[in-house]
Tab-separated table of C-alpha atoms in Angstrom:
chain	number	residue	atom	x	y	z
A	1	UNK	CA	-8.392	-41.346	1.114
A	2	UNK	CA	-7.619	-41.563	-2.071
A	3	UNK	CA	-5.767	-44.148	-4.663
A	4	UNK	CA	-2.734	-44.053	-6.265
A	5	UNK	CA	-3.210	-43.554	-9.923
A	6	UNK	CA	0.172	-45.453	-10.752
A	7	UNK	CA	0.165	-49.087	-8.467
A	8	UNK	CA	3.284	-50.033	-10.053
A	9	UNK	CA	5.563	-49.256	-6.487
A	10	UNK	CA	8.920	-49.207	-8.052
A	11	UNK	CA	7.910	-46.562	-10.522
A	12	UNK	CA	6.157	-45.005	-7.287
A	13	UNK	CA	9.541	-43.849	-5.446
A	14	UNK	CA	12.895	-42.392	-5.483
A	15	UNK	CA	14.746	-45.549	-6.339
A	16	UNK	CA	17.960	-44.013	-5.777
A	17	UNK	CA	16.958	-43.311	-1.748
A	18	UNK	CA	15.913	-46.578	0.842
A	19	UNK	CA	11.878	-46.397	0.990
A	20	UNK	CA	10.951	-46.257	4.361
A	21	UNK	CA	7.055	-46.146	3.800
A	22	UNK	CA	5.541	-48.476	6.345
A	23	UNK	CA	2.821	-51.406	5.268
A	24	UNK	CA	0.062	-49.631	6.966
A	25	UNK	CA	1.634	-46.314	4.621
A	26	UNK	CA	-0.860	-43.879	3.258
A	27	UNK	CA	1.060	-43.856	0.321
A	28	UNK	CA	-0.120	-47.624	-0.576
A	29	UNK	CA	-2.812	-47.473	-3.385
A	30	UNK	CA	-6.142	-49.090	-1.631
A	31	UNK	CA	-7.518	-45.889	-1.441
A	32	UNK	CA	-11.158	-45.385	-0.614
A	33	UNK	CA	-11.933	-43.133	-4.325
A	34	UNK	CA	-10.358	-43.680	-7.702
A	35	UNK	CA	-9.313	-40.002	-8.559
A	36	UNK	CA	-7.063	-38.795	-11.001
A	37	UNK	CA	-4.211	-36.576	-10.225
A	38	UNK	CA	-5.934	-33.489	-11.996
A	39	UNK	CA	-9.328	-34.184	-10.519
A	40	UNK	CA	-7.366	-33.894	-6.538
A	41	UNK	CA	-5.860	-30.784	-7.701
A	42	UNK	CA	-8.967	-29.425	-8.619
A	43	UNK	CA	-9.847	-30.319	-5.108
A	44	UNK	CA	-7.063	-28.758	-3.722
A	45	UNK	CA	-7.103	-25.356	-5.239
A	46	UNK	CA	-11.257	-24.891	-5.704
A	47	UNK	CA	-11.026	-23.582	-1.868
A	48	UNK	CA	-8.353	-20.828	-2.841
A	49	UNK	CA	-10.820	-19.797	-5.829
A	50	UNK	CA	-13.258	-19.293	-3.090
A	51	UNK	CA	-11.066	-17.677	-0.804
A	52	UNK	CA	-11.101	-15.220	-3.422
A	53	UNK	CA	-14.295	-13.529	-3.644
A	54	UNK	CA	-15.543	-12.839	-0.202
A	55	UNK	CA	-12.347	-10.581	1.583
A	56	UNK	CA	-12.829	-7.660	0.070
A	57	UNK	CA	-16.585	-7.356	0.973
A	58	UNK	CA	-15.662	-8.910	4.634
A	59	UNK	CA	-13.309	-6.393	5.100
A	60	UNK	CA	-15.774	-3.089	4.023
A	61	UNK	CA	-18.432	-4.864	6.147
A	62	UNK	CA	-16.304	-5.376	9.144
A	63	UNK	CA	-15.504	-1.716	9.466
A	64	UNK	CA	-19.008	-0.488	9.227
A	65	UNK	CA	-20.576	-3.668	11.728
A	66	UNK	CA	-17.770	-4.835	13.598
A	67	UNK	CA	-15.764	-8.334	13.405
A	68	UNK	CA	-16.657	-10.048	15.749
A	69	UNK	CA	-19.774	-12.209	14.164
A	70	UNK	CA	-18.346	-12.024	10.864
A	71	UNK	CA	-15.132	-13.743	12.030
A	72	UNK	CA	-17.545	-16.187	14.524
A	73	UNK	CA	-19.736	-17.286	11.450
A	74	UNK	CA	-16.905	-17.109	9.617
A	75	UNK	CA	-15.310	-20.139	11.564
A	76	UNK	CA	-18.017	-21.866	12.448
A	77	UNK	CA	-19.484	-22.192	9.061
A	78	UNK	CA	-16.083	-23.818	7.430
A	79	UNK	CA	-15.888	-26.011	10.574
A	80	UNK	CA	-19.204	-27.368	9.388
A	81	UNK	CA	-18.392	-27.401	5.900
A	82	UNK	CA	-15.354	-29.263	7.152
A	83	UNK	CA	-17.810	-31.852	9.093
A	84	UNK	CA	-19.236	-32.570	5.757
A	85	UNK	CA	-16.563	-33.165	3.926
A	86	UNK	CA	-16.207	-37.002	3.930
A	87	UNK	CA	-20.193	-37.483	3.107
A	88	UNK	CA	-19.810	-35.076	0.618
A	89	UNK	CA	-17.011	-36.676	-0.795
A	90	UNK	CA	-18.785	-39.929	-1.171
A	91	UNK	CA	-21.462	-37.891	-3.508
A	92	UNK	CA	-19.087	-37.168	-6.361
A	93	UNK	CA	-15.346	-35.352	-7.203
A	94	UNK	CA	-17.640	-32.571	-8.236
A	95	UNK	CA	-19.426	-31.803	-4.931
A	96	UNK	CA	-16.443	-32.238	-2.718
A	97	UNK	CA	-15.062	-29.251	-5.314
A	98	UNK	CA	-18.257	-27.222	-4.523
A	99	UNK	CA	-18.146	-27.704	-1.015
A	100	UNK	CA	-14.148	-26.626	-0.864
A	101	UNK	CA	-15.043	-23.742	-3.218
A	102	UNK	CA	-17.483	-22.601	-0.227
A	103	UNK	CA	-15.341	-23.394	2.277
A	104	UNK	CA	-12.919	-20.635	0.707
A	105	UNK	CA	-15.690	-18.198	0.391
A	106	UNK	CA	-16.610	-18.563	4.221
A	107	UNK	CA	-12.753	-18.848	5.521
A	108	UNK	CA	-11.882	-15.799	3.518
A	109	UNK	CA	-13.970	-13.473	5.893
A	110	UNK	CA	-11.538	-14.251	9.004
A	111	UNK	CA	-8.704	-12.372	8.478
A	112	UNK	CA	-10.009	-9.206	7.328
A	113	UNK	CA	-12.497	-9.226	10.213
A	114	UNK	CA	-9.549	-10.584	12.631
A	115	UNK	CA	-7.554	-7.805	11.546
A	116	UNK	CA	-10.222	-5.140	12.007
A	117	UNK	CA	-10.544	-6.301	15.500
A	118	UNK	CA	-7.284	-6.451	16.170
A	119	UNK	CA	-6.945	-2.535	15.158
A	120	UNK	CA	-9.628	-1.924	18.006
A	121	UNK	CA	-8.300	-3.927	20.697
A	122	UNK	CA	-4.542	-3.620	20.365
A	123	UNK	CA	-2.567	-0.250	21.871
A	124	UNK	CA	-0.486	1.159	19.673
A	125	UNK	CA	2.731	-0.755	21.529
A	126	UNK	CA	1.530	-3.850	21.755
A	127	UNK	CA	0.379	-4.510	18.326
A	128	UNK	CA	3.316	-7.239	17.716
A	129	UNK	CA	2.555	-9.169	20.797
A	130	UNK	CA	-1.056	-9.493	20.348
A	131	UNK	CA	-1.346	-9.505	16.383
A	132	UNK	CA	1.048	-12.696	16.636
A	133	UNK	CA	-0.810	-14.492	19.639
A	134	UNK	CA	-3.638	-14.522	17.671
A	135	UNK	CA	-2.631	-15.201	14.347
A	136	UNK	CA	-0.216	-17.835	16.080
A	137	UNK	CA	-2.713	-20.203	15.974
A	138	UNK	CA	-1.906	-20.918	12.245
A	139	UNK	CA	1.622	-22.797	13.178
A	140	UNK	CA	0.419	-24.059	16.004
A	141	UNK	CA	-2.586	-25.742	14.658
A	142	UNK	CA	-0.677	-27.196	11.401
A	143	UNK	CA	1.571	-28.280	14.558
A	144	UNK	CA	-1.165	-30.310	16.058
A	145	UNK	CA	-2.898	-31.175	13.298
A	146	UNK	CA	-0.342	-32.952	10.993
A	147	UNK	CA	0.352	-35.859	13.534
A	148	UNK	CA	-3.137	-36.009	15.271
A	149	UNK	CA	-4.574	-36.647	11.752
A	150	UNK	CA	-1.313	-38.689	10.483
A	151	UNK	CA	-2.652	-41.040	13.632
A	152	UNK	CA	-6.427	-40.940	13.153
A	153	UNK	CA	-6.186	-42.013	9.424
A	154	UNK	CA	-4.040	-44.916	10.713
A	155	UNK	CA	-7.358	-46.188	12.732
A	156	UNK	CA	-10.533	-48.674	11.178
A	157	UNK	CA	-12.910	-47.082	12.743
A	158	UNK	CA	-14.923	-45.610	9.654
A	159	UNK	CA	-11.834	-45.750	7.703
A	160	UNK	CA	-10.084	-43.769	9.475
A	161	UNK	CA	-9.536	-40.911	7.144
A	162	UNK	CA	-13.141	-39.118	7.814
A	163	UNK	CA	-12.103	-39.144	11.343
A	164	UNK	CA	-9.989	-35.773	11.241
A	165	UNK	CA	-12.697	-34.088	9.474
A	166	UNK	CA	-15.116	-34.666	12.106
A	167	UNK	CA	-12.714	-34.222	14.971
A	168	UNK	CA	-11.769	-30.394	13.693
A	169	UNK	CA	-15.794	-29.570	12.574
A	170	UNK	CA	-16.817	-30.985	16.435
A	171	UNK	CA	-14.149	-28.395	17.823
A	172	UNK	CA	-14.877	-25.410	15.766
A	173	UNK	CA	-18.755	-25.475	16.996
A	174	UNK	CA	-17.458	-25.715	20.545
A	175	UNK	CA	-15.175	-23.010	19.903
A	176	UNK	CA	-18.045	-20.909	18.694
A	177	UNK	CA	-20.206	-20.818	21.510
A	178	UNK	CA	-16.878	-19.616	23.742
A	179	UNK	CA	-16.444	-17.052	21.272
A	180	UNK	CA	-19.585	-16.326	21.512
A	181	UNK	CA	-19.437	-15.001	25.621
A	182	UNK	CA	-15.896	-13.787	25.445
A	183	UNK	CA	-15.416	-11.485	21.915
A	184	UNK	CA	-16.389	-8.482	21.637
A	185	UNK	CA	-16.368	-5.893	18.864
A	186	UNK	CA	-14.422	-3.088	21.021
A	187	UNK	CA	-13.667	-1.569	24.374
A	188	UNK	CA	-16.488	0.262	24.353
A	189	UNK	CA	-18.978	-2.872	23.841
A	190	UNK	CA	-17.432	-5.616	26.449
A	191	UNK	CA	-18.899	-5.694	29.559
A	192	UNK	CA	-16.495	-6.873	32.067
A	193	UNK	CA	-12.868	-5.221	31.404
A	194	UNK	CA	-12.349	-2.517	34.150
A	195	UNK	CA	-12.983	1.493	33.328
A	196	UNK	CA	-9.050	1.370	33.768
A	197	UNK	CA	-8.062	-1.342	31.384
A	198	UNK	CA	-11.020	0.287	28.356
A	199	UNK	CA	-9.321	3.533	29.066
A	200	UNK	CA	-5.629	2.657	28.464
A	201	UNK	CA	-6.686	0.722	25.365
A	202	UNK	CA	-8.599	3.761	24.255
A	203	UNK	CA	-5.462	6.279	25.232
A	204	UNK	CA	-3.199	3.965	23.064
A	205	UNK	CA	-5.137	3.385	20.314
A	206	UNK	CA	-4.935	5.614	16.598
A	207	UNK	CA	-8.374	4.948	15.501
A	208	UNK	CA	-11.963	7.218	15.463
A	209	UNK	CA	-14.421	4.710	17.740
A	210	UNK	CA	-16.936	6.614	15.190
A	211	UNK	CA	-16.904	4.963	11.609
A	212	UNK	CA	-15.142	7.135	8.716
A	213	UNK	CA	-15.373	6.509	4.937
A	214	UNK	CA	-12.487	4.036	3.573
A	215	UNK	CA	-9.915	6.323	1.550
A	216	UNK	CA	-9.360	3.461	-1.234
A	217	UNK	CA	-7.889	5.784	-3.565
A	218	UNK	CA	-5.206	7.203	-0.898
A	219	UNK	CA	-4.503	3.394	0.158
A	220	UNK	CA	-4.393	2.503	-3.798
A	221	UNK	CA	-1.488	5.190	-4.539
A	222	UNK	CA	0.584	4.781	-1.247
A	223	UNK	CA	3.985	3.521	-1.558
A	224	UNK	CA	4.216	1.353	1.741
A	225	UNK	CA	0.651	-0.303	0.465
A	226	UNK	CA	2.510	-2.012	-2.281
A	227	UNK	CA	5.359	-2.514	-0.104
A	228	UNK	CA	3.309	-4.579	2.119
A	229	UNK	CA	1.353	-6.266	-0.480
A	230	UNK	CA	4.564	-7.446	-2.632
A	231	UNK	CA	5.841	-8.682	0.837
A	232	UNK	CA	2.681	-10.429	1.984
A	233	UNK	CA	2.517	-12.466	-1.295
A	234	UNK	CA	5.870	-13.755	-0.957
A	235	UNK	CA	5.122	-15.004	2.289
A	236	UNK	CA	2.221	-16.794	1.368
A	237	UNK	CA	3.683	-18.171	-1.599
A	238	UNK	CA	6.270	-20.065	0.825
A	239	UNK	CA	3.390	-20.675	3.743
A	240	UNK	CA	1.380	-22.396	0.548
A	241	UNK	CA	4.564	-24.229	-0.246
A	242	UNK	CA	5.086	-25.700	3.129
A	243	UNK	CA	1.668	-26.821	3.102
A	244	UNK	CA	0.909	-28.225	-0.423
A	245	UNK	CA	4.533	-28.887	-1.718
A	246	UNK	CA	6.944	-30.088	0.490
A	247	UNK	CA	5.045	-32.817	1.552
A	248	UNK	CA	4.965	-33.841	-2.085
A	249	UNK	CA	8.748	-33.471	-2.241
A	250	UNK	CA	9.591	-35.707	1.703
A	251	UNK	CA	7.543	-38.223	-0.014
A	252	UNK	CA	8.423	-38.434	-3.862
A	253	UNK	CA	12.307	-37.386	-3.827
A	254	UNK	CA	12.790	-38.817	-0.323
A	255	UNK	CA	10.877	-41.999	0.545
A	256	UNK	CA	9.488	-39.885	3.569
A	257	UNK	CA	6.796	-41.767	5.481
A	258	UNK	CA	4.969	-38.656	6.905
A	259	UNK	CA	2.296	-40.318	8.288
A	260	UNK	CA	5.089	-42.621	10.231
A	261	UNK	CA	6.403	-39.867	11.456
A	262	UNK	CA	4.208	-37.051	12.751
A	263	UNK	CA	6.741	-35.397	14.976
A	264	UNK	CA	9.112	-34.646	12.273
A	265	UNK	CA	6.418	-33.520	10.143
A	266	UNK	CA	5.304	-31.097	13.063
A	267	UNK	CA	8.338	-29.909	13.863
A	268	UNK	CA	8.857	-27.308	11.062
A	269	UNK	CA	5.436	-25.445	12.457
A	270	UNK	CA	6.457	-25.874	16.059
A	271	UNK	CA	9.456	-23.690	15.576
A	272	UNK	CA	7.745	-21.278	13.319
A	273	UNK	CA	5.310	-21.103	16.440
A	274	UNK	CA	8.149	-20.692	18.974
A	275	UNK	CA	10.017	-18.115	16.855
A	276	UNK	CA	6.781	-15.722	16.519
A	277	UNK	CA	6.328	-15.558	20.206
A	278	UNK	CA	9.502	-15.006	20.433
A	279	UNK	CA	9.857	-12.333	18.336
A	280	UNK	CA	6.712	-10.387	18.524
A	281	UNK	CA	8.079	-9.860	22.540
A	282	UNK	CA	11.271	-8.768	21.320
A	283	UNK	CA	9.932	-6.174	18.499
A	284	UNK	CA	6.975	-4.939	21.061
A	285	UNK	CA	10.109	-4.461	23.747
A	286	UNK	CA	12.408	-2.457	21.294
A	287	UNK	CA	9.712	-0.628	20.221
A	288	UNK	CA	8.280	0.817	23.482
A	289	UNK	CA	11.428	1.614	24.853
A	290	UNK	CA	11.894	3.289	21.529
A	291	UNK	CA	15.352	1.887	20.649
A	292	UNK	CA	14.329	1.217	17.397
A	293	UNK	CA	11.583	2.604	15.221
A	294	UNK	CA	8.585	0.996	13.463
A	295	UNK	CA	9.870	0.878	9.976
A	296	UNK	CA	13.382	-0.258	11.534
A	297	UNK	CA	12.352	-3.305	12.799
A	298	UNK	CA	9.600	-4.381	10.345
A	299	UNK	CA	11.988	-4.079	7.523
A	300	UNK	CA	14.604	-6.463	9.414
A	301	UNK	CA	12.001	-8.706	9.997
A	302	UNK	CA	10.654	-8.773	6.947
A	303	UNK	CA	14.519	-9.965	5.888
A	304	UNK	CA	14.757	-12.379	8.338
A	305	UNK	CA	11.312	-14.036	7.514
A	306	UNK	CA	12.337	-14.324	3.745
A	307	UNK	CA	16.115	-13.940	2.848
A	308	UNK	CA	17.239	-16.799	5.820
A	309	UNK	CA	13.829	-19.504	4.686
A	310	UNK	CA	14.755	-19.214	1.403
A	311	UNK	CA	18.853	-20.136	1.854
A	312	UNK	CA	17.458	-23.210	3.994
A	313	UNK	CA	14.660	-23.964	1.481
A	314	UNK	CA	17.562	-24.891	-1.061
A	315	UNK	CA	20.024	-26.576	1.558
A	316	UNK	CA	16.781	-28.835	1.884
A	317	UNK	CA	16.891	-29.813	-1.901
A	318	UNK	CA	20.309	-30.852	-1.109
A	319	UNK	CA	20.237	-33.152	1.713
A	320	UNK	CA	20.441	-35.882	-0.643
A	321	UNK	CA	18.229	-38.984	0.701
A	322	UNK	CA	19.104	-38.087	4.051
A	323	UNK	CA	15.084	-36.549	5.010
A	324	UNK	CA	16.096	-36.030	8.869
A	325	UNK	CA	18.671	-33.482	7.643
A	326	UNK	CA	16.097	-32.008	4.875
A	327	UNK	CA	13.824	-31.779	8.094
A	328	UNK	CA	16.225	-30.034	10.245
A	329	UNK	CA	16.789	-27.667	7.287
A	330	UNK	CA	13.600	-26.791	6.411
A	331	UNK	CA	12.613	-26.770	10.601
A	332	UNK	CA	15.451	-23.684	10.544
A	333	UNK	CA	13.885	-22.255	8.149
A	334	UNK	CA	10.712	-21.936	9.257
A	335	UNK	CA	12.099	-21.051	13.216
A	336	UNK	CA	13.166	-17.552	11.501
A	337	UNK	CA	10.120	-18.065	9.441
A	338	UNK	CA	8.491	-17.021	12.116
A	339	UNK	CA	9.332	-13.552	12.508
A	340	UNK	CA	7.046	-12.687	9.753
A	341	UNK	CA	4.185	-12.409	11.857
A	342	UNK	CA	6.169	-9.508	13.304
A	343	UNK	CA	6.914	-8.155	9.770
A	344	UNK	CA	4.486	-7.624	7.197
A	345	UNK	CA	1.555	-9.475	9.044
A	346	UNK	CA	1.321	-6.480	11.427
A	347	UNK	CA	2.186	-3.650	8.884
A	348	UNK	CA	-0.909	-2.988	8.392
A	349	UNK	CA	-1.891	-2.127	11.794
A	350	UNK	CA	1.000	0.363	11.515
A	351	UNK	CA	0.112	2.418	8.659
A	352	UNK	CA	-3.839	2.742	9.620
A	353	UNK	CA	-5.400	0.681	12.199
A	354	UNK	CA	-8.428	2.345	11.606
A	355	UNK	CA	-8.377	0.347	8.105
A	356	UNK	CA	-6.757	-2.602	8.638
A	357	UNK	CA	-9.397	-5.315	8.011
A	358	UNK	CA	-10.264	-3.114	4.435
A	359	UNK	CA	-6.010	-3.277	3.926
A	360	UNK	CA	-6.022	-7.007	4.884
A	361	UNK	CA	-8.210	-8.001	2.680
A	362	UNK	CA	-7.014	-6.029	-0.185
A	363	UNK	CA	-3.448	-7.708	0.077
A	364	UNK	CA	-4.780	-11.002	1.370
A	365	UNK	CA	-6.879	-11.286	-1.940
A	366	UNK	CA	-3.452	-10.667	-3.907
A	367	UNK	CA	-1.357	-13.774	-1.395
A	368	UNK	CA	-4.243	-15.869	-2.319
A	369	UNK	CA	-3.248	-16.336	-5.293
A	370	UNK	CA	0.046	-18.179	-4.588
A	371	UNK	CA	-2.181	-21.107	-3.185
A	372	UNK	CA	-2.925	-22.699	-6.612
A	373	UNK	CA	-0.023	-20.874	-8.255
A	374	UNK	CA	2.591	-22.545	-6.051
A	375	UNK	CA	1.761	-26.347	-6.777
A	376	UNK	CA	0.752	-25.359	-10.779
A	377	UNK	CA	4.898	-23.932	-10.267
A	378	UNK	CA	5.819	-27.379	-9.134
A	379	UNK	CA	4.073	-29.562	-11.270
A	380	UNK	CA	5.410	-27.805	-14.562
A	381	UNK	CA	9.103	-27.821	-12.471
A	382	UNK	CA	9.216	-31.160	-11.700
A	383	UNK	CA	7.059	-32.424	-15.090
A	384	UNK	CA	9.243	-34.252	-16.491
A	385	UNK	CA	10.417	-36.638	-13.577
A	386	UNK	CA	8.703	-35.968	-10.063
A	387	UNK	CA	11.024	-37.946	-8.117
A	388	UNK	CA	14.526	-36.134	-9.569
A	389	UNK	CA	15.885	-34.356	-6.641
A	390	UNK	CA	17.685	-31.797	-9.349
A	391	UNK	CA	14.155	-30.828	-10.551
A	392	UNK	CA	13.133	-30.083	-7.099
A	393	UNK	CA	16.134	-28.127	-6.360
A	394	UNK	CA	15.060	-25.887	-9.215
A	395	UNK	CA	11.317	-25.695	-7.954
A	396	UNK	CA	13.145	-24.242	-4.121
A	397	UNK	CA	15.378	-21.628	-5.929
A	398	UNK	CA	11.670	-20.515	-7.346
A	399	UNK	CA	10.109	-20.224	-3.940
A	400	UNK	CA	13.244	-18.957	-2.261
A	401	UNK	CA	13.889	-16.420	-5.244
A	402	UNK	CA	10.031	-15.268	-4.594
A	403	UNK	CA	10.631	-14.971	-0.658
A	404	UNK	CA	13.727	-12.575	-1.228
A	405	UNK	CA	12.259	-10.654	-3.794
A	406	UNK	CA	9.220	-10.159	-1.112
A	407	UNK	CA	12.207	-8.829	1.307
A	408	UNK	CA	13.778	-7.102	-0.892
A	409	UNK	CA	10.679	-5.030	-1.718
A	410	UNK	CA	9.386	-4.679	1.524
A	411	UNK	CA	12.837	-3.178	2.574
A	412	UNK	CA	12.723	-0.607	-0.307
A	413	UNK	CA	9.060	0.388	-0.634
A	414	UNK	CA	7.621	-0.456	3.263
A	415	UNK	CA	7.188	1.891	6.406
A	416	UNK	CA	5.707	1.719	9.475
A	417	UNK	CA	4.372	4.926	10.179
A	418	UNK	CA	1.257	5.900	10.813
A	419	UNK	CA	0.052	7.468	7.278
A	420	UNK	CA	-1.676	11.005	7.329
A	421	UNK	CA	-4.981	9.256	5.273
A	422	UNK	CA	-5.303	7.155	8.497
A	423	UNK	CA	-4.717	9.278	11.621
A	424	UNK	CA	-7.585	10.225	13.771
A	425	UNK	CA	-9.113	13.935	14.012
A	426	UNK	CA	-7.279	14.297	17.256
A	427	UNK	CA	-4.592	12.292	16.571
A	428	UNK	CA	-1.233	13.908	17.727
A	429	UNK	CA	1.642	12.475	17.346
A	430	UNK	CA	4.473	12.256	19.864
A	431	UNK	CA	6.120	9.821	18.103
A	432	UNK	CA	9.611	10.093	16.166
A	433	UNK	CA	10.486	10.068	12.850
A	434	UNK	CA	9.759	6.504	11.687
C-alpha cells in the first residue's frame, strides 16, 4: 500500500540475519502512495485520538437508552468507514487521517455499550464465560484477519491491497442486519427467551432494571477503580504492542516475511483465543462452586495475563535470527495472555454491573492512550538503529516492565466484590467475604 521511503534493500534489513522476504514481499518499495514514515504514523495513531472522545458519553448514554443500537451503529458505521478507506486514501494523506480519526470516534462507543449489555444479560456466575465469548472475538478476528488479508494483498485484482478493506466493510453491514433481529437491550425487552430462562437471568443478576443516577464521585475515590484502571492500561499497552510493534520488530530485526507466512503470524492470537475460553470456564467453575472467591481468582489472573507475557516478550528479543523460535515465544506468551479477559476485562462487572459500560469507558479512555504511546516508545527506543536486536530488547523490557507493574497493581489495589455504591435496593448478599 504504501512505499518504502529508503529503496536502498541492504540498508532495508537485518544484515546480520538471512532475508527471507519473498519477490512478491510487501516489504518491496513499489508501493501504490509515496508517504513518509511520519505521515503513516499519523495515520496510524489519528484513530486512537478519536477513540478518545466518544466513550465516556457512550457509556452515560448506554445506561440511560440501552446498548444495543449504540453498539449496532457503532459497528456498522466503522465497517463503512472501513469500506471507504482505499477511495479515501486515494484523495490525500490528510483525508485518510480524517476518516481514521472518525473511525476512532465511532469504534469507541462499542465497548462501553458492550459492557453495559453485558451487565444486563450475564448472571452473576457466569460473567467470565460470557464476558470472554464475546469479547473473544478480538483474538479471534486478528486470527483470521492477519493471513486472509496477508493473501488478498498478494492478488491483482484492484491491487490487491483495497481488497481487505472491502471484504471486512461488506461483512460488518451483514452483521448488522443479524444484530439487528437477535440483540436485545435486556431480559425484559427480547421476545423469544422462555419466562424461565428471563427469570433466572433476572434472579442472578445485581442490577435495578429501573435506571439510577451514576455515582462518579464514589467510582472516582474507590480503591479497586484504580486497581482496575492501572491494570487495564497495562494490558492494552501490550495488546497495542502486539498489534503495531512486533510486526515492526519480525520484519526489521528478523527478515520476517509476514505476509509469506500468515499462519505464524496468526498463531500468537489463536492461542490467546484458545487460552480465554479456556480460562473464563475454569474461573466461572471455581467460582460457582465457590472454591475460590472473586478477588482470588481475578488477582491470579491478572498475574498470569501480565507477569508470564512479559518474561516471554523478552525471551522473544533473544531468539537471535531464529523468528520461528521468537514466534513460539511470543505465541506462549500470548496463550497465558489470554487469561486477561478473565482478569481485569471482567472486573468491572464485579464491582457494579449496574455501571459497567460508565466504568468501561472511564478506564478504556485511560488504555487508549497506550495505542500511540506504545509505537512513539519504540521509535525513540530503537532511534538510533531500527534493525539492532539489542535496541529492541530494551523496547520488550519497557512493555514487559509496564505489564508487571499492571499485575502488580491490580494484585495490591483490585477486588472483586460487589461495592456498596453499586448494589441494588434489594440486593442481599449471600455471598462470602471476597
Amino acid at each position: 500500500m504504501v512505499k518504502n521511503e529508503d529503496s536502498d534493500s541492504e540498508n532495508d534489513v537485518n544484515q546480520n540475519c538471512p532475508v527471507t522476504y519473498s519477490q512478491n514481499s510487501s516489504n518491496s518499495d513499489d508501493g501504490t502512495f509515496d508517504w513518509s514514515s511520519s505521515q503513516q504514523a499519523n495515520v496510524l495513531g489519528a484513530f486512537y485520538y478519536g477513540y478518545l472522545i466518544t466513550q465516556i458519553p457512550a457509556g452515560y448514554v448506554a445506561s440511560k437508552i440501552g446498548g444495543k443500537h449504540i453498539y449496532g451503529l457503532g459497528i456498522l458505521t466503522t465497517g463503512i468507514l472501513t469500506f471507504l478507506t482505499p477511495p479515501v486514501s486515494y484523495l490525500g494523506v490528510q483525508w485518510l487521517i480524517a476518516l481514521r480519526f472518525l473511525e476512532g470516534m465511532t469504534e469507541a462507543v462499542t465497548y462501553p455499550s458492550f459492557n453495559h449489555l453485558i451487565g444486563r444479560w450475564a448472571p452473576k456466575f457466569e460473567l467470565s464465560v460470557i464476558a470472554t465469548l464475546a469479547a473473544s472475538g478480538a483474538p479471534f478476528g486478528n486470527m483470521l484477519t492477519q493471513p486472509l488479508v496477508g493473501y488478498l494483498c498478494s492478488l491483482d485484482l484492484l491491487s490487491g491491497w483495497p481488497l481487505g478493506f472491502y471484504a471486512v466493510g461488506v461483512l460488518v453491514i451483514i452483521w448488522y442486519v443479524v444484530w439487528l433481529f437477535v440483540a436485545y437491550d435486556s431480559p425484559d425487552d427480547h421476545p423469544r427467551i422462555s419466562e424461565n430462562e428471563r427469570n433466572y437471568i433476572k434472579m442472578h443478576s445485581e442490577i435495578d432494571q429501573n435506571q439510577r443516577a451514576i455515582p462518579w464521585k464514589k467510582i472516582l475515590t474507590a480503591v479497586p477503580f484504580w486497581g482496575l484502571l492501572v491494570a487495564h492500561v497495562s494490558v492494552n499497552f501490550i495488546t497495542y504492542g502486539m498489534m503495531s510493534c512486533l510486526p515492526q520488530y519480525l520484519s526489521n530485526v528478523l527478515n520476517f516475511d509476514i505476509e509469506a507466512n500468515g499462519f505464524l503470524s496468526a498463531l500468537p492470537w489463536l492461542c490467546c483465543f484458545v487460552a480465554s475460553l479456556l480460562s473464563s470456564n475454569l474461573t466461572d467453575f471455581l467460582r460457582s462452586r465457590r472454591y475460590v472467591t472473586t478477588t482470588f481468582i481475578r488477582k491470579v489472573n491478572q498475574l498470569i495475563c501480565t507477569i508470564i507475557p512479559g518474561l516471554f516478550l523478552v525471551l522473544a528479543g533473544y531468539a537471535g535470527c531464529n523468528a520461528t523460535a521468537a514466534v513460539t515465544y511470543i505465541a506462549i506468551g500470548m496463550f497465558f495472555f489470554g487469561f486477561h479477559y478473565s482478569a481485569y476485562n471482567c472486573n468491572n462487572l464485579d464491582l457494579a454491573p449496574q455501571y459497567a459500560g460508565v466504568i468501561n469507558s472511564m478506564t478504556n479512555t485511560a488504555a487508549t492512550i497506550p495505542g500511540f504511546v506504545a509505537p512513539l516508545v519504540v521509535e525513540f527506543v530503537t532511534r538510533d538503529n531500527v534493525h539492532s536486536e539489542e535496541l529492541w530488547r530494551h523496547a520488550f523490557y519497557v512493555f514487559a516492565g509496564v505489564a508487571w507493574t499492571g499485575g502488580i497493581t491490580f494484585m495490591l489495589l483490585g477486588s472483586g466484590k460487589l461495592q456498596p455504591w453499586a448494589q441494588p435496593s434489594s440486593f442481599l448478599t449471600t455471598e462470602p467475604s471476597q
